[in-house]
Every structure is written in structure tokens, then in C-alpha cells.
Amino acid sequence: MRLAMLAGLLIVTIIAGCTDKIAQDDVPETEIEQPEDRSAETSQTDTSEIENIINKQMLSEEEYVEIGEMI
Amino acid sequence: MKKCMKKGIFLIVLLLLAINIAIAQEDAQEDAIEQVSVMGTVEGATVRLLQLQSSIDRNILKGTTVIAEITNSNRDLNISGMEELLAELTVLSNQISEMLNSDIAVTKATEEFVMIKQEATGLSQEFKKLARSMVSGEEQERLRNRNETSQELDTLKEEIRQRIMAHNALQVQNFLDKMDLENESLVGLVGSGQMNLGQAVSSIANAYKGLGQSKKTEALVKMKENKAKAQVFKETIRQNTENNADEMSIRAQERKETAKDWLEEVKQKVMTKAGTQGRLNAQGNQNSNVSNALDNSKMQRGQK
């Protein structure tokens, strides 16, 4: 009985190990390069955020204060 | 039973009208709050106040034309309510002039901007309602499309343009400082209006892209601090100006009294002047003369 339990445990451990290995092997190349891509993405986000901050602090000549029409 | 139904319908209409007015006022306040993010500096606050004054002065000019059209068409219509509204708008414009000529704190000036904008929007709506009840649809369209301008408005427009350029140049300098960069040529081009807003923003963004990683992080933190300060400023103004129905009511009362006294003074002047030209003639043209005098008086005060 004990032997059967130990054998079962061993089989489960081997299967888990294999699954993990297969999962690691399946990681696509593009995902391994993710840190580099994310950095470029972050840089783009930062630039967009900066443009947004600048835009909010600058004034446009076309802009005016709307109070409605008289007729 | 029918009476009950009529009363019910009347109450529902009143309720809907009250809700509509409340929503319009809230919209006007929200709109004003959105425009205050640049008012944290004296330059930004000055531009917004001048823009508000320009809108009010343009409406006074348009209102004067509308009144003149009504009186010129020989209709026996009561335009005193409209003149009072124009006088109230004039009081608001004069309040802005006084603020611009004083050392008022930026926060206080911004709160005043929000409240005056709300008041001017309300007065313009009231005027429009009265004017539309006296002018046909065709005439309304013609008057709406008529381009109203004056030398004073053109001067004000040019002053706003110059101040916008100066404000933007200061902001460019401010952003360059945050990136620890110097570019006098860029600041000069923005300040003289040779570089437009989009080009200026792109130039700063490109300068940021060219920074090293540590400088980028440092600049980003400083700019985010700026953004947070602007947000806090906006929220402070929002809190200080919302749920202020009592204050607005007191202000309206004071404004009405000032406008009434002033209108009386203008009418007296018109009557005195007309007396020398012939009393009968003066009676015939009294209304349009008051409107013109009101407008001229405003424009003389508006000159800075």
C-alpha cells in the first residue's frame, strides 16, 4: 500500500516537472524580450504624458471663454 | 378634477424648468473650473480674466445692437429689462477691470473668474430669452450672424494675443528648467508668436526624448509635481465655489443695485443732453440713446 502511494507521488512529481518544462519551452521568443519592449512602451507613455502636461499649461489663441449668445 | 390636473402639470413644468436651470448653472460652473488650470500663475490668471472680459464686452455690444434694432423698428416694446441686464453685464466687466488693476491674489482672482463667468452666462441667457420674445426668427438669425466688433474689442483681442504668447514663453522656459536645459531661441520664437503651440509642444517633447535616462526620470517627476499642483489648485477652486447659492444671491442683489443706480445716472445724462436738443426729440429716441450711452460708457471704462 505504502509502495503504491510512493509510486503515485513520484508519478505526480514527474508529471508536474514535465509540465513546467514544457511551459517554459513554449514561451515565445517575443515574450522573452518583453522587458526591452516594455521599456520602449514606457518611454512612449512618458512622452505622451509630458505632451499632455505641457498642453494643459499652455494657452491657445483659438480658445475663448464661452458665456453664451445674446440672441 | 381638471383644475387639479392643470395645477399638477403647471407644477411639473416648474420643476422641469428649475432642474433645467440648475443643470445649466452646474454646466457653466464645470466649464469654468476646466479653464482655471492655467490660472495658478499671474500671467495665466490675467489671460483668462481678459478673455472673460472680452466675451462680456462682445455680448454688451451685441445686446446694444439688438436693443437698437427693436427700438428702430418703431415697436412699442418695453426694453427696460434688457437695458438692466446690459447694465449688469457692464458691472461685471468693470469688476474685472478693477481686479486687473489691483494686486488681488491669484486664488481669489480665480474664484472671482468662476463666479463672474457663471453670472455673465446667466445674464446673457436672460437677455436672449427676452430678445427672442421681441424679435422674429428671421431677424434673430440676421442679428446672430452680424459680426459685431469695435476698436476697443480689437485692442483687447490683441492684448490677449500678446499675453498668451508671453504666458506660453514662460511655460516653455519653465519646462526647459525642469529638464535642466537652455534654449533661448525656442523661448524667443514662442514669445514672439513665430512658433505655434503644436510646434512648441513637439520641441519640448523632442528635447525630453533626447535626455539620458536619469535626467528623464528627474524631469518627469518634476513635471508630474507641476501637474499635481495644478490639480490641487483646480480642486481648491472647485470646493471654494460650489454650493455657494447664498453668496451668489447676495452678489446678484448688490450687482442689480449698482447697475440700477448707474443706469439711472446714464438716463439722467441722456435726458440732460437731449434737453438742449429738444425735449420732444429726446422722448422719441430715449430708449436707443440710453443703450448707446450705456455701451459708450462701458467702452470708455474698458480702455486700459
Coordinates of C-alpha atoms in Angstrom, one line a residue:
Chain A
M1 CA 0.0 0.0 0.0
R2 CA 2.8 2.4 1.1
L3 CA 4.7 1.5 -2.0
A4 CA 1.8 2.2 -4.2
M5 CA 1.4 5.7 -2.5
L6 CA 5.0 6.5 -3.0
A7 CA 4.9 5.4 -6.6
G8 CA 1.8 7.6 -7.2
L9 CA 3.6 10.6 -5.6
L10 CA 6.6 10.0 -7.8
I11 CA 4.5 9.9 -10.9
V12 CA 2.7 13.1 -9.9
T13 CA 6.0 14.9 -9.3
I14 CA 7.4 13.8 -12.6
I15 CA 4.3 14.9 -14.5
A16 CA 4.4 18.3 -12.7
G17 CA 8.1 18.7 -13.6
C18 CA 7.5 17.9 -17.2
T19 CA 4.5 20.3 -17.5
D20 CA 6.7 23.1 -16.1
K21 CA 9.5 22.4 -18.5
I22 CA 7.0 22.2 -21.5
A23 CA 5.5 25.5 -20.3
Q24 CA 9.0 27.1 -20.2
D25 CA 9.9 25.8 -23.6
D26 CA 6.6 27.1 -25.1
V27 CA 7.3 30.7 -24.1
P28 CA 7.5 32.6 -27.4
E29 CA 10.7 34.5 -28.2
T30 CA 8.9 37.8 -28.3
E31 CA 7.7 37.3 -24.7
I32 CA 11.3 36.7 -23.5
E33 CA 12.2 40.0 -25.0
Q34 CA 9.4 41.7 -23.1
P35 CA 11.5 43.8 -20.7
E36 CA 13.1 45.7 -23.6
D37 CA 9.7 46.2 -25.3
R38 CA 8.1 47.4 -22.1
S39 CA 10.9 50.0 -21.7
A40 CA 10.2 51.4 -25.1
E41 CA 6.5 51.4 -24.4
T42 CA 7.1 53.2 -21.1
S43 CA 9.2 55.8 -22.8
Q44 CA 6.4 56.5 -25.3
T45 CA 3.9 56.7 -22.5
D46 CA 6.1 59.2 -20.6
T47 CA 6.5 61.4 -23.7
S48 CA 2.7 61.3 -24.3
E49 CA 2.2 62.2 -20.6
I50 CA 4.7 65.1 -20.9
E51 CA 2.9 66.4 -24.0
N52 CA -0.4 66.2 -22.1
I53 CA 1.1 68.1 -19.1
I54 CA 2.6 70.8 -21.4
N55 CA -0.6 71.2 -23.4
K56 CA -2.6 71.7 -20.2
Q57 CA -0.3 74.5 -19.1
M58 CA -0.1 76.3 -22.5
L59 CA -2.7 78.6 -23.9
S60 CA -4.1 78.6 -27.4
E61 CA -5.1 81.8 -29.3
E62 CA -8.2 80.0 -30.6
E63 CA -9.5 79.3 -27.2
Y64 CA -12.0 81.7 -25.6
V65 CA -14.3 81.9 -22.6
E66 CA -17.8 81.0 -23.6
I67 CA -20.7 82.8 -21.9
G68 CA -23.4 82.2 -24.5
E69 CA -25.2 84.2 -27.1
M70 CA -27.4 87.3 -26.7
I71 CA -29.9 86.4 -29.4
Chain B
M1 CA -60.6 67.4 -11.4
K2 CA -59.5 69.5 -14.4
K3 CA -58.2 72.2 -12.1
C4 CA -56.2 69.6 -10.2
M5 CA -54.7 68.3 -13.4
K6 CA -53.8 71.8 -14.6
K7 CA -52.1 72.6 -11.3
G8 CA -50.2 69.3 -11.4
I9 CA -49.0 70.0 -15.0
F10 CA -48.0 73.5 -14.0
L11 CA -46.0 72.2 -11.0
I12 CA -44.3 69.6 -13.2
V13 CA -43.3 72.2 -15.8
L14 CA -42.0 74.5 -13.0
L15 CA -40.0 71.5 -11.6
L16 CA -38.5 70.7 -15.0
L17 CA -37.6 74.3 -15.5
A18 CA -35.9 74.5 -12.1
I19 CA -34.0 71.3 -12.9
N20 CA -33.0 72.7 -16.3
I21 CA -31.7 75.9 -14.8
A22 CA -29.8 74.0 -12.1
I23 CA -28.2 71.8 -14.7
A24 CA -27.3 74.8 -16.9
Q25 CA -25.7 76.6 -13.9
E26 CA -23.8 73.4 -12.9
D27 CA -22.5 73.1 -16.5
A28 CA -21.4 76.7 -16.6
Q29 CA -19.5 76.2 -13.3
E30 CA -17.9 72.9 -14.5
D31 CA -16.9 74.6 -17.8
A32 CA -15.3 77.5 -15.8
I33 CA -13.5 75.1 -13.5
E34 CA -11.9 73.3 -16.5
Q35 CA -10.5 76.6 -17.7
V36 CA -8.8 77.5 -14.4
S37 CA -5.9 75.0 -14.5
V38 CA -3.7 77.8 -16.1
M39 CA -4.8 80.4 -13.6
G40 CA -2.2 79.3 -11.0
T41 CA 0.1 82.0 -12.3
V42 CA -0.4 85.7 -12.6
E43 CA 0.1 85.6 -16.3
G44 CA -2.4 82.7 -16.8
A45 CA -5.0 84.4 -14.5
T46 CA -4.7 87.7 -16.4
V47 CA -5.3 86.0 -19.7
R48 CA -8.4 84.2 -18.5
L49 CA -9.8 87.3 -16.9
L50 CA -9.2 89.3 -20.1
Q51 CA -10.8 86.6 -22.2
L52 CA -13.8 86.7 -19.9
Q53 CA -14.0 90.5 -20.2
S54 CA -13.7 90.3 -24.0
S55 CA -16.7 87.8 -24.1
I56 CA -18.8 90.1 -21.8
D57 CA -17.9 93.2 -23.8
R58 CA -18.8 91.5 -27.1
N59 CA -22.2 90.5 -25.6
I60 CA -22.8 94.1 -24.4
L61 CA -22.1 95.3 -27.9
K62 CA -24.4 92.6 -29.4
G63 CA -27.1 93.4 -26.8
T64 CA -26.9 97.1 -27.7
T65 CA -27.4 96.3 -31.4
V66 CA -30.4 94.1 -30.5
I67 CA -32.0 96.9 -28.5
A68 CA -31.3 99.4 -31.2
E69 CA -33.0 97.1 -33.8
I70 CA -36.0 96.7 -31.6
T71 CA -36.4 100.4 -30.9
N72 CA -35.7 101.4 -34.5
S73 CA -38.5 99.2 -35.8
N74 CA -40.9 101.5 -34.1
R75 CA -42.5 98.9 -31.9
D76 CA -43.9 99.9 -28.6
L77 CA -42.0 97.3 -26.7
N78 CA -40.6 97.5 -23.1
I79 CA -36.9 97.2 -23.3
S80 CA -36.1 98.4 -19.8
G81 CA -35.4 94.8 -18.6
M82 CA -32.9 94.3 -21.4
E83 CA -31.2 97.5 -20.6
E84 CA -30.9 96.5 -16.9
L85 CA -29.3 93.2 -18.0
L86 CA -26.8 95.1 -20.1
A87 CA -26.0 97.4 -17.2
E88 CA -25.4 94.3 -15.0
L89 CA -23.1 92.8 -17.6
T90 CA -21.3 96.2 -17.6
V91 CA -20.9 96.0 -13.8
L92 CA -19.3 92.5 -14.2
S93 CA -16.9 93.8 -16.9
N94 CA -15.9 96.7 -14.6
Q95 CA -15.3 94.3 -11.8
I96 CA -12.8 92.5 -14.0
S97 CA -11.1 95.8 -14.9
E98 CA -10.8 96.6 -11.2
M99 CA -9.3 93.2 -10.4
L100 CA -6.8 93.5 -13.3
N101 CA -5.7 96.9 -11.9
S102 CA -5.3 95.6 -8.3
D103 CA -2.9 93.3 -6.5
I104 CA -5.5 90.6 -6.0
A105 CA -4.2 87.1 -5.1
V106 CA -4.3 84.5 -7.8
T107 CA -6.6 82.2 -5.9
K108 CA -9.1 85.0 -5.2
A109 CA -9.0 86.2 -8.8
T110 CA -9.7 82.6 -10.0
E111 CA -12.7 82.2 -7.7
E112 CA -14.0 85.5 -9.0
F113 CA -13.4 84.3 -12.6
V114 CA -15.6 81.2 -11.9
M115 CA -18.4 83.3 -10.3
I116 CA -18.4 86.1 -12.8
K117 CA -18.4 83.6 -15.7
Q118 CA -21.5 81.9 -14.1
E119 CA -23.2 85.3 -13.6
A120 CA -22.4 86.5 -17.1
T121 CA -23.7 83.3 -18.6
G122 CA -26.9 83.6 -16.6
L123 CA -27.4 87.3 -17.6
S124 CA -26.8 86.5 -21.3
Q125 CA -29.3 83.7 -21.1
E126 CA -31.9 86.0 -19.6
F127 CA -31.2 88.7 -22.2
K128 CA -31.5 86.1 -25.0
K129 CA -34.9 84.9 -23.7
L130 CA -36.3 88.5 -23.6
A131 CA -34.8 89.4 -27.0
R132 CA -36.2 86.3 -28.7
S133 CA -39.7 87.1 -27.4
M134 CA -39.5 90.5 -29.2
V135 CA -37.6 89.7 -32.4
S136 CA -38.9 87.4 -35.2
G137 CA -37.0 84.2 -36.1
E138 CA -35.7 85.7 -39.3
E139 CA -34.4 88.8 -37.5
Q140 CA -32.8 86.7 -34.8
E141 CA -30.9 84.8 -37.4
R142 CA -29.7 88.0 -39.1
L143 CA -28.7 89.6 -35.8
R144 CA -26.9 86.5 -34.7
N145 CA -24.8 86.3 -37.9
R146 CA -24.0 90.0 -37.8
N147 CA -20.3 90.4 -37.0
E148 CA -20.0 92.9 -34.1
T149 CA -16.7 94.5 -33.4
S150 CA -15.2 97.7 -32.2
Q151 CA -11.8 99.3 -31.9
E152 CA -11.8 98.6 -28.2
L153 CA -12.6 94.9 -28.7
D154 CA -9.9 94.6 -31.3
T155 CA -7.4 96.2 -28.9
L156 CA -8.5 93.8 -26.2
K157 CA -8.1 90.9 -28.6
E158 CA -4.6 92.0 -29.5
E159 CA -3.7 92.4 -25.8
I160 CA -4.9 88.8 -25.1
R161 CA -2.8 87.5 -28.0
Q162 CA 0.3 89.2 -26.7
R163 CA -0.3 87.9 -23.2
I164 CA -0.9 84.4 -24.4
M165 CA 2.5 84.4 -26.2
A166 CA 4.2 85.8 -23.1
H167 CA 2.5 83.1 -20.9
N168 CA 3.5 80.3 -23.3
A169 CA 7.1 81.6 -23.5
L170 CA 7.2 81.5 -19.7
Q171 CA 5.8 78.0 -19.7
V172 CA 8.4 76.8 -22.2
Q173 CA 11.2 78.3 -20.1
N174 CA 9.6 76.6 -17.0
F175 CA 9.6 73.1 -18.8
L176 CA 13.2 73.6 -20.1
D177 CA 14.3 74.4 -16.5
K178 CA 12.8 71.2 -15.3
M179 CA 14.8 69.3 -17.9
D180 CA 17.9 71.3 -16.9
L181 CA 18.1 72.6 -20.5
E182 CA 18.7 76.0 -22.0
N183 CA 17.2 77.1 -25.3
E184 CA 16.7 80.9 -25.6
S185 CA 15.9 80.6 -29.3
L186 CA 12.9 78.3 -28.6
V187 CA 11.6 80.7 -25.8
G188 CA 12.1 83.7 -28.1
L189 CA 10.2 82.0 -31.0
V190 CA 7.2 81.1 -28.8
G191 CA 7.2 84.6 -27.1
S192 CA 7.2 86.4 -30.5
G193 CA 4.5 84.2 -31.9
Q194 CA 6.8 82.8 -34.7
M195 CA 6.3 79.3 -33.3
N196 CA 2.8 77.9 -32.8
L197 CA 1.5 75.9 -29.9
G198 CA 1.8 72.5 -31.5
Q199 CA 5.4 73.1 -32.7
A200 CA 6.4 74.3 -29.2
V201 CA 4.9 71.2 -27.5
S202 CA 6.7 69.0 -30.1
S203 CA 10.0 70.8 -29.5
I204 CA 9.8 70.3 -25.7
A205 CA 8.8 66.6 -26.2
N206 CA 11.7 66.1 -28.5
A207 CA 14.1 67.7 -26.0
Y208 CA 12.8 65.3 -23.4
K209 CA 13.3 62.3 -25.7
G210 CA 17.0 63.3 -26.1
L211 CA 17.7 63.2 -22.4
G212 CA 19.6 60.5 -20.6
Q213 CA 17.5 58.0 -18.6
S214 CA 18.3 59.6 -15.1
K215 CA 17.5 63.1 -16.4
K216 CA 14.3 61.8 -18.0
T217 CA 13.2 60.4 -14.7
E218 CA 14.1 63.6 -12.8
A219 CA 12.3 65.8 -15.4
L220 CA 9.2 63.5 -15.4
V221 CA 9.0 63.7 -11.6
K222 CA 9.2 67.5 -11.6
M223 CA 6.6 67.8 -14.4
K224 CA 4.2 65.4 -12.6
E225 CA 4.6 67.6 -9.5
N226 CA 3.5 70.5 -11.6
K227 CA 0.5 68.6 -12.8
A228 CA -0.4 67.6 -9.2
K229 CA -0.1 71.2 -8.1
A230 CA -2.4 72.3 -11.0
Q231 CA -4.9 69.6 -10.0
V232 CA -4.9 70.7 -6.3
F233 CA -5.4 74.3 -7.4
K234 CA -8.4 73.3 -9.5
E235 CA -9.9 71.3 -6.7
T236 CA -9.4 74.1 -4.2
I237 CA -11.3 76.5 -6.6
R238 CA -14.0 73.9 -7.1
Q239 CA -14.5 73.5 -3.4
N240 CA -14.5 77.2 -2.7
T241 CA -17.0 78.0 -5.5
E242 CA -19.5 75.1 -5.3
N243 CA -22.7 75.2 -3.2
N244 CA -22.4 79.0 -3.0
A245 CA -26.0 79.8 -3.7
D246 CA -26.2 82.2 -0.8
E247 CA -23.1 84.1 -1.8
M248 CA -24.3 84.2 -5.4
S249 CA -27.7 85.6 -4.3
I250 CA -26.0 88.4 -2.3
R251 CA -23.7 89.2 -5.2
A252 CA -26.7 89.4 -7.6
Q253 CA -28.5 91.8 -5.3
E254 CA -25.5 94.1 -5.0
R255 CA -24.9 93.9 -8.7
K256 CA -28.5 94.8 -9.5
E257 CA -28.4 97.8 -7.2
T258 CA -25.1 99.1 -8.7
A259 CA -26.5 98.5 -12.2
K260 CA -29.8 100.3 -11.4
D261 CA -28.0 103.4 -9.9
W262 CA -25.7 103.5 -12.8
L263 CA -28.5 103.1 -15.4
E264 CA -30.4 106.0 -13.7
E265 CA -27.2 108.1 -13.9
V266 CA -26.8 107.3 -17.6
K267 CA -30.5 108.1 -18.3
Q268 CA -30.2 111.5 -16.4
K269 CA -27.2 112.3 -18.6
V270 CA -29.1 111.4 -21.7
M271 CA -32.1 113.5 -20.7
T272 CA -29.9 116.5 -19.9
K273 CA -28.2 116.2 -23.2
A274 CA -31.4 115.7 -25.0
G275 CA -32.9 118.8 -23.3
T276 CA -30.6 121.0 -25.2
Q277 CA -31.6 119.4 -28.5
G278 CA -35.3 119.5 -27.9
R279 CA -37.4 117.6 -25.3
L280 CA -39.8 116.1 -27.8
N281 CA -37.0 114.6 -29.9
A282 CA -35.4 113.2 -26.8
Q283 CA -38.6 111.4 -25.7
G284 CA -38.9 109.8 -29.1
N285 CA -35.4 108.3 -29.0
Q286 CA -34.9 107.9 -25.3
N287 CA -34.5 104.1 -25.4
S288 CA -31.9 103.8 -28.1
N289 CA -30.0 106.8 -26.7
V290 CA -29.7 105.1 -23.3
S291 CA -28.5 101.9 -24.8
N292 CA -25.9 103.7 -26.9
A293 CA -24.8 105.8 -23.9
L294 CA -24.5 102.6 -21.8
D295 CA -22.4 100.9 -24.4
N296 CA -20.1 104.0 -25.0
S297 CA -19.7 104.5 -21.2
K298 CA -18.7 100.8 -20.9
M299 CA -16.2 101.1 -23.7
Q300 CA -14.6 104.2 -22.2
R301 CA -14.1 102.4 -18.9
G302 CA -12.9 99.3 -20.6
Q303 CA -9.9 101.1 -22.1
K304 CA -6.7 100.1 -20.3

